[in-house]
């Protein structure tokens, strides 16, 4: 009975943006693909922005900005990505991701921030190899399900937070 009460309280607390367990679902899917992409298992690269993922993991506004930015592909093998770096690891190189953690903050003004931390350079001899990378996923509800509305990385050098939606807007303007 006690477990049932906890479930009911959780459902009420997160009723503005789906169920508590669902808030991290789109982020988990992206992080599983990212972790696989940087693993040493030589698996095929998973595009975290392929059509099927754009359709169900991201907000309409995010998708519109991505599609506008995709009109200006970066130099890469497929010729369709607007990025020439891994947006989650915030770089072109990474080791297998280590010590990955994920935490969802309470919903504020319809947005839940899911913070993911991991070490991306642990296999390196670089001085910053043990540093953590922090990525903030802003999750909103659309059509009754949680979707990613922005991906915000922390720039270690400048201490700034870089919005992927803002980056896509600049790319769409040809900048």
Coordinates of N, CA and C in Angstrom, one line a residue:
X1 N 0.8 -1.2 0.0 CA 0.0 0.0 0.0 C 0.9 1.3 0.0
X2 N 2.0 1.2 0.7 CA 2.9 2.3 0.8 C 3.4 2.7 -0.6
X3 N 3.8 1.6 -1.3 CA 4.4 1.8 -2.7 C 3.3 2.5 -3.6
X4 N 2.1 2.1 -3.5 CA 1.0 2.6 -4.3 C 0.9 4.1 -4.0
X5 N 1.0 4.5 -2.7 CA 0.9 5.9 -2.3 C 2.0 6.7 -2.9
X6 N 3.2 6.2 -2.9 CA 4.4 6.9 -3.5 C 4.1 7.1 -5.0
X7 N 3.6 6.1 -5.7 CA 3.3 6.2 -7.1 C 2.3 7.3 -7.4
X8 N 1.2 7.3 -6.6 CA 0.2 8.4 -6.8 C 0.8 9.8 -6.5
X9 N 1.6 9.9 -5.5 CA 2.2 11.2 -5.2 C 3.1 11.6 -6.3
X10 N 3.9 10.7 -6.9 CA 4.8 11.0 -8.0 C 4.0 11.4 -9.2
X11 N 2.9 10.8 -9.5 CA 2.1 11.1 -10.6 C 1.5 12.5 -10.5
X12 N 1.1 12.8 -9.3 CA 0.5 14.2 -9.1 C 1.6 15.2 -9.2
X13 N 2.8 15.0 -8.6 CA 3.8 15.9 -8.6 C 4.3 16.3 -10.0
X14 N 4.3 15.3 -10.9 CA 4.7 15.5 -12.3 C 3.6 15.5 -13.3
X15 N 2.4 15.8 -12.9 CA 1.3 15.8 -13.8 C 1.4 16.9 -14.9
X16 N 2.2 17.9 -14.7 CA 2.3 18.9 -15.7 C 3.1 18.5 -16.9
X17 N 3.9 17.4 -16.8 CA 4.7 17.0 -17.9 C 4.9 15.5 -18.0
X18 N 3.8 14.8 -17.8 CA 3.9 13.4 -17.9 C 4.2 12.8 -16.6
X19 N 4.5 11.5 -16.6 CA 4.8 10.8 -15.4 C 6.3 10.9 -15.1
X20 N 6.7 10.8 -13.8 CA 8.0 11.0 -13.4 C 9.0 10.1 -14.1
X21 N 8.6 8.9 -14.3 CA 9.6 8.0 -15.0 C 9.7 8.4 -16.5
X22 N 8.8 9.1 -17.1 CA 8.8 9.4 -18.5 C 9.6 10.6 -18.8
X23 N 9.9 11.5 -17.9 CA 10.6 12.7 -18.2 C 12.0 12.5 -18.8
X24 N 12.7 11.5 -18.3 CA 14.0 11.2 -18.8 C 14.0 10.3 -20.0
X25 N 12.9 9.7 -20.4 CA 12.9 8.7 -21.5 C 13.5 9.2 -22.8
X26 N 13.2 10.4 -23.3 CA 13.9 10.8 -24.5 C 15.4 11.1 -24.3
X27 N 15.7 11.5 -23.2 CA 17.1 11.8 -22.9 C 17.9 10.4 -22.8
X28 N 17.3 9.5 -22.1 CA 17.9 8.1 -22.0 C 18.2 7.6 -23.4
X29 N 17.2 7.7 -24.3 CA 17.4 7.2 -25.7 C 18.5 7.8 -26.4
X30 N 18.7 9.1 -26.3 CA 19.8 9.9 -26.9 C 21.1 9.5 -26.2
X31 N 21.1 9.4 -24.9 CA 22.4 9.0 -24.2 C 22.8 7.6 -24.5
X32 N 21.8 6.7 -24.7 CA 22.2 5.3 -25.0 C 22.8 5.3 -26.4
X33 N 22.3 6.0 -27.4 CA 22.9 6.1 -28.7 C 24.2 6.7 -28.6
X34 N 24.4 7.8 -27.9 CA 25.7 8.5 -27.8 C 26.7 7.6 -27.1
X35 N 26.3 6.9 -26.1 CA 27.3 6.0 -25.4 C 27.7 4.9 -26.4
X36 N 26.8 4.4 -27.1 CA 27.1 3.4 -28.1 C 28.1 3.9 -29.2
X37 N 27.8 5.1 -29.7 CA 28.6 5.8 -30.7 C 30.0 5.9 -30.3
X38 N 30.3 6.2 -29.0 CA 31.7 6.4 -28.6 C 32.3 5.2 -27.9
X39 N 31.6 4.1 -27.9 CA 32.1 2.9 -27.3 C 33.2 2.3 -28.2
X40 N 33.9 1.4 -27.7 CA 35.0 0.7 -28.5 C 34.5 -0.5 -29.2
X41 N 33.2 -0.6 -29.5 CA 32.6 -1.9 -30.0 C 32.5 -1.8 -31.5
X42 N 33.0 -0.8 -32.2 CA 32.9 -0.7 -33.7 C 31.5 -0.9 -34.2
X43 N 30.5 -0.5 -33.5 CA 29.1 -0.6 -34.0 C 28.9 0.5 -35.0
X44 N 27.8 0.4 -35.7 CA 27.4 1.4 -36.7 C 27.1 2.7 -35.9
X45 N 27.4 3.9 -36.5 CA 27.1 5.1 -35.8 C 25.6 5.4 -35.9
X46 N 25.0 5.8 -34.7 CA 23.6 6.1 -34.6 C 23.4 7.6 -34.7
X47 N 22.7 8.0 -35.7 CA 22.4 9.4 -35.9 C 21.3 9.8 -34.9
X48 N 21.6 10.7 -33.9 CA 20.6 11.1 -32.9 C 19.6 12.0 -33.5
X49 N 19.8 12.5 -34.7 CA 18.9 13.4 -35.4 C 18.3 12.8 -36.6
X50 N 18.2 11.4 -36.7 CA 17.6 10.8 -37.9 C 16.1 11.1 -37.9
X51 N 15.4 10.9 -39.0 CA 14.0 11.2 -39.1 C 13.1 10.6 -38.0
X52 N 13.4 9.3 -37.7 CA 12.5 8.6 -36.7 C 12.7 9.3 -35.3
X53 N 13.9 9.7 -35.0 CA 14.2 10.3 -33.7 C 13.6 11.7 -33.7
X54 N 13.8 12.5 -34.8 CA 13.3 13.8 -34.8 C 11.7 13.8 -34.6
X55 N 11.1 12.7 -35.1 CA 9.7 12.6 -35.1 C 9.1 12.4 -33.7
X56 N 9.9 11.7 -32.8 CA 9.3 11.3 -31.5 C 10.1 11.8 -30.3
X57 N 11.3 12.2 -30.5 CA 12.1 12.6 -29.3 C 12.3 14.1 -29.1
X58 N 12.0 14.9 -30.1 CA 12.2 16.3 -30.0 C 11.0 17.2 -30.2
X59 N 11.0 18.4 -29.7 CA 9.8 19.3 -29.8 C 9.7 19.8 -31.3
X60 N 8.5 20.2 -31.6 CA 8.3 20.8 -33.0 C 9.2 22.0 -33.3
X61 N 9.4 22.8 -32.3 CA 10.3 24.0 -32.5 C 11.8 23.5 -32.7
X62 N 12.2 22.5 -31.9 CA 13.6 22.0 -32.1 C 13.7 21.4 -33.5
X63 N 12.7 20.6 -34.0 CA 12.8 20.0 -35.3 C 12.8 21.0 -36.4
X64 N 12.0 22.1 -36.3 CA 12.0 23.1 -37.3 C 13.3 23.8 -37.4
X65 N 14.0 24.0 -36.2 CA 15.3 24.7 -36.2 C 16.3 23.7 -36.8
X66 N 16.2 22.4 -36.5 CA 17.2 21.4 -37.1 C 17.0 21.4 -38.6
X67 N 15.8 21.3 -39.1 CA 15.6 21.2 -40.5 C 16.1 22.5 -41.2
X68 N 15.9 23.6 -40.6 CA 16.4 24.9 -41.2 C 18.0 24.8 -41.3
X69 N 18.6 24.4 -40.2 CA 20.0 24.3 -40.1 C 20.6 23.2 -41.1
X70 N 19.8 22.1 -41.3 CA 20.3 21.1 -42.1 C 20.4 21.5 -43.6
X71 N 19.8 22.7 -43.9 CA 20.0 23.2 -45.3 C 21.4 23.7 -45.5
X72 N 22.2 23.7 -44.4 CA 23.6 24.2 -44.5 C 24.5 23.1 -43.9
X73 N 24.6 21.9 -44.6 CA 25.4 20.8 -44.0 C 26.8 21.1 -43.7
X74 N 27.3 20.6 -42.6 CA 28.8 20.7 -42.4 C 29.5 19.7 -43.3
X75 N 30.7 19.9 -43.4 CA 31.5 19.0 -44.2 C 31.6 17.7 -43.4
X76 N 30.9 16.7 -43.9 CA 31.0 15.3 -43.3 C 30.6 14.3 -44.4
X77 N 30.6 13.1 -44.0 CA 30.4 12.0 -45.0 C 29.0 11.9 -45.5
X78 N 28.0 12.2 -44.7 CA 26.6 12.1 -45.2 C 26.1 13.3 -45.9
X79 N 26.7 14.5 -45.7 CA 26.3 15.7 -46.3 C 25.0 16.3 -45.9
X80 N 24.5 15.8 -44.8 CA 23.2 16.3 -44.3 C 23.2 16.9 -42.9
X81 N 24.2 16.6 -42.1 CA 24.2 17.1 -40.8 C 24.7 18.5 -40.8
X82 N 24.1 19.4 -40.0 CA 24.6 20.8 -39.9 C 25.7 20.9 -38.9
X83 N 26.1 19.8 -38.3 CA 27.2 19.8 -37.3 C 28.4 19.1 -37.7
X84 N 29.6 19.6 -37.4 CA 30.8 18.9 -37.7 C 31.5 18.4 -36.4
X85 N 30.7 18.2 -35.4 CA 31.1 17.7 -34.1 C 30.0 16.9 -33.4
X86 N 30.3 16.1 -32.4 CA 29.3 15.4 -31.6 C 28.7 16.4 -30.7
X87 N 27.4 16.7 -30.8 CA 26.8 17.8 -30.0 C 26.7 17.4 -28.6
X88 N 26.6 16.1 -28.2 CA 26.4 15.7 -26.8 C 27.8 15.7 -26.2
X89 N 28.8 15.2 -26.8 CA 30.2 15.3 -26.2 C 30.8 16.6 -26.4
X90 N 30.2 17.4 -27.2 CA 30.7 18.8 -27.5 C 32.1 18.8 -28.1
X91 N 32.4 17.9 -29.0 CA 33.7 17.8 -29.6 C 33.7 16.8 -30.7
X92 N 34.9 16.6 -31.4 CA 35.0 15.7 -32.5 C 35.6 14.4 -32.0
X93 N 36.2 14.4 -30.8 CA 36.8 13.2 -30.3 C 36.4 12.9 -28.9
X94 N 36.2 11.6 -28.6 CA 35.9 11.2 -27.3 C 36.3 9.8 -27.1
X95 N 36.4 9.4 -25.8 CA 36.7 8.0 -25.5 C 35.3 7.4 -25.1
X96 N 35.3 6.1 -24.8 CA 34.0 5.6 -24.3 C 33.6 6.4 -23.1
X97 N 32.3 6.7 -23.1 CA 31.8 7.6 -21.9 C 31.9 6.8 -20.7
X98 N 32.3 7.4 -19.6 CA 32.4 6.8 -18.3 C 31.6 7.6 -17.2
X99 N 31.3 6.9 -16.2 CA 30.6 7.5 -15.0 C 29.4 8.4 -15.4
X100 N 28.6 7.9 -16.2 CA 27.4 8.6 -16.7 C 26.4 8.7 -15.6
X101 N 25.9 9.9 -15.3 CA 24.8 10.0 -14.4 C 23.7 10.9 -15.0
X102 N 22.5 10.8 -14.6 CA 21.4 11.5 -15.1 C 20.4 11.9 -13.9
X103 N 20.0 13.2 -13.9 CA 19.1 13.6 -12.8 C 18.1 14.6 -13.4
X104 N 16.9 14.4 -13.0 CA 15.8 15.3 -13.5 C 15.4 16.3 -12.4
X105 N 15.4 17.6 -12.7 CA 15.0 18.6 -11.8 C 13.5 18.7 -11.9
X106 N 12.8 19.3 -10.9 CA 11.4 19.5 -10.9 C 11.0 20.4 -12.1
X107 N 9.8 20.2 -12.5 CA 9.3 21.0 -13.7 C 9.1 22.4 -13.2
X108 N 9.6 23.4 -14.0 CA 9.4 24.8 -13.7 C 8.9 25.5 -15.0
X109 N 7.7 26.1 -14.9 CA 7.1 26.7 -16.1 C 7.0 25.8 -17.3
X110 N 6.7 24.6 -17.0 CA 6.5 23.6 -18.1 C 7.7 23.0 -18.7
X111 N 8.9 23.2 -18.1 CA 10.1 22.7 -18.6 C 10.8 21.9 -17.4
X112 N 11.2 20.7 -17.8 CA 12.0 19.9 -16.8 C 13.4 19.8 -17.4
X113 N 14.4 20.1 -16.5 CA 15.8 20.1 -16.9 C 16.4 18.7 -16.5
X114 N 16.9 18.0 -17.4 CA 17.5 16.7 -17.2 C 19.0 16.9 -17.4
X115 N 19.8 16.8 -16.3 CA 21.2 17.0 -16.3 C 21.9 15.7 -16.4
X116 N 22.8 15.6 -17.4 CA 23.6 14.4 -17.7 C 25.1 14.8 -17.5
X117 N 25.8 14.0 -16.7 CA 27.2 14.2 -16.5 C 28.0 12.9 -16.9
X118 N 29.1 13.1 -17.5 CA 30.0 11.9 -17.9 C 31.4 12.4 -18.1
X119 N 32.3 11.4 -18.1 CA 33.7 11.7 -18.5 C 33.8 11.2 -19.9
X120 N 34.3 12.1 -20.8 CA 34.4 11.7 -22.2 C 35.8 11.5 -22.7
X121 N 36.8 11.8 -21.8 CA 38.2 11.7 -22.2 C 39.0 10.8 -21.2
X122 N 38.4 9.9 -20.5 CA 39.1 9.1 -19.5 C 40.2 8.3 -20.1
X123 N 40.1 7.9 -21.3 CA 41.2 7.1 -21.9 C 42.4 7.9 -22.4
X124 N 42.3 9.2 -22.3 CA 43.3 10.1 -22.7 C 44.3 10.4 -21.7
X125 N 45.5 10.9 -22.1 CA 46.5 11.3 -21.2 C 46.5 12.8 -20.9
X126 N 45.5 13.5 -21.5 CA 45.4 15.0 -21.4 C 45.2 15.4 -19.9
X127 N 45.6 16.6 -19.6 CA 45.4 17.0 -18.2 C 44.0 17.1 -17.7
X128 N 43.1 17.3 -18.7 CA 41.6 17.4 -18.3 C 40.9 16.0 -18.5
X129 N 41.6 14.9 -18.6 CA 41.0 13.6 -19.0 C 40.0 13.2 -17.9
X130 N 40.2 13.6 -16.7 CA 39.2 13.1 -15.7 C 38.1 14.1 -15.4
X131 N 38.1 15.2 -16.2 CA 37.0 16.2 -16.1 C 35.7 15.6 -16.5
X132 N 34.6 16.2 -16.0 CA 33.3 15.8 -16.4 C 32.7 16.7 -17.4
X133 N 31.9 16.2 -18.3 CA 31.2 17.0 -19.3 C 29.7 17.0 -18.7
X134 N 29.1 18.2 -18.7 CA 27.7 18.3 -18.3 C 26.9 18.8 -19.4
X135 N 25.8 18.1 -19.6 CA 24.8 18.5 -20.7 C 23.4 18.6 -20.0
X136 N 22.7 19.7 -20.4 CA 21.4 19.9 -19.9 C 20.4 19.7 -21.0
X137 N 19.5 18.8 -20.8 CA 18.4 18.6 -21.8 C 17.1 19.3 -21.2
X138 N 16.6 20.2 -22.0 CA 15.3 20.9 -21.6 C 14.2 20.1 -22.2
X139 N 13.3 19.5 -21.3 CA 12.3 18.6 -21.7 C 10.9 19.3 -21.5
X140 N 10.1 19.3 -22.5 CA 8.7 19.8 -22.4 C 7.7 18.7 -22.8
X141 N 6.5 19.0 -22.6 CA 5.4 18.1 -23.0 C 4.8 18.6 -24.3
X142 N 4.7 17.7 -25.3 CA 3.9 18.0 -26.5 C 3.1 16.7 -26.8
X143 N 1.9 16.9 -27.1 CA 1.1 15.7 -27.5 C 1.0 14.7 -26.4
X144 N 1.1 15.1 -25.1 CA 1.0 14.2 -24.0 C 2.2 13.4 -23.7
X145 N 3.3 13.8 -24.3 CA 4.6 13.0 -24.0 C 5.8 14.0 -23.9
X146 N 6.7 13.6 -23.1 CA 7.9 14.5 -23.0 C 8.8 14.4 -24.2
X147 N 9.3 15.6 -24.6 CA 10.2 15.7 -25.8 C 11.3 16.7 -25.4
X148 N 12.4 16.5 -26.1 CA 13.6 17.4 -25.9 C 13.3 18.7 -26.7
X149 N 13.4 19.8 -26.0 CA 13.2 21.1 -26.6 C 14.5 21.9 -26.8
X150 N 15.6 21.5 -26.1 CA 16.9 22.1 -26.3 C 17.9 21.2 -25.6
X151 N 19.2 21.3 -26.1 CA 20.3 20.6 -25.5 C 21.3 21.7 -25.2
X152 N 21.7 21.9 -24.0 CA 22.5 22.9 -23.5 C 23.8 22.3 -23.0
X153 N 24.9 22.7 -23.5 CA 26.2 22.2 -23.0 C 26.9 23.3 -22.2
X154 N 27.7 22.9 -21.3 CA 28.5 23.9 -20.5 C 29.9 24.0 -21.2
X155 N 30.3 25.2 -21.5 CA 31.6 25.4 -22.1 C 32.6 25.6 -20.9
X156 N 33.5 24.7 -20.7 CA 34.4 24.7 -19.6 C 35.3 25.9 -19.6
X157 N 35.7 26.3 -20.8 CA 36.7 27.4 -21.0 C 36.0 28.7 -20.6
X158 N 34.8 29.0 -21.1 CA 34.2 30.3 -20.9 C 33.1 30.3 -19.8
X159 N 32.8 29.1 -19.3 CA 31.8 29.0 -18.2 C 30.4 29.3 -18.7
X160 N 30.2 29.4 -20.1 CA 28.9 29.8 -20.7 C 28.2 28.5 -20.9
X161 N 26.9 28.7 -21.0 CA 26.0 27.6 -21.4 C 25.6 27.8 -22.9
X162 N 25.9 26.8 -23.7 CA 25.6 26.9 -25.2 C 24.4 26.2 -25.6
X163 N 23.4 26.9 -26.1 CA 22.1 26.3 -26.5 C 22.3 25.7 -27.9
X164 N 21.9 24.5 -28.1 CA 21.9 23.9 -29.5 C 20.9 24.6 -30.4
X165 N 19.7 25.0 -29.8 CA 18.7 25.7 -30.7 C 19.3 27.0 -31.2
X166 N 20.0 27.7 -30.3 CA 20.7 29.0 -30.7 C 21.7 28.7 -31.8
X167 N 22.5 27.7 -31.6 CA 23.5 27.3 -32.6 C 22.8 27.0 -34.0
X168 N 21.7 26.2 -33.9 CA 21.0 25.9 -35.2 C 20.5 27.1 -35.8
X169 N 20.0 28.1 -35.1 CA 19.5 29.3 -35.7 C 20.6 30.1 -36.4
X170 N 21.8 30.1 -35.8 CA 23.0 30.7 -36.5 C 23.4 30.0 -37.7
X171 N 23.4 28.7 -37.7 CA 23.7 27.9 -38.9 C 22.7 28.1 -40.0
X172 N 21.4 28.2 -39.6 CA 20.4 28.5 -40.6 C 20.5 29.8 -41.3
X173 N 21.2 30.8 -40.6 CA 21.4 32.1 -41.1 C 22.7 32.1 -41.9
X174 N 23.4 31.0 -42.0 CA 24.6 30.9 -42.7 C 25.8 31.4 -41.9
X175 N 25.7 31.4 -40.6 CA 26.8 31.9 -39.8 C 27.5 30.7 -39.1

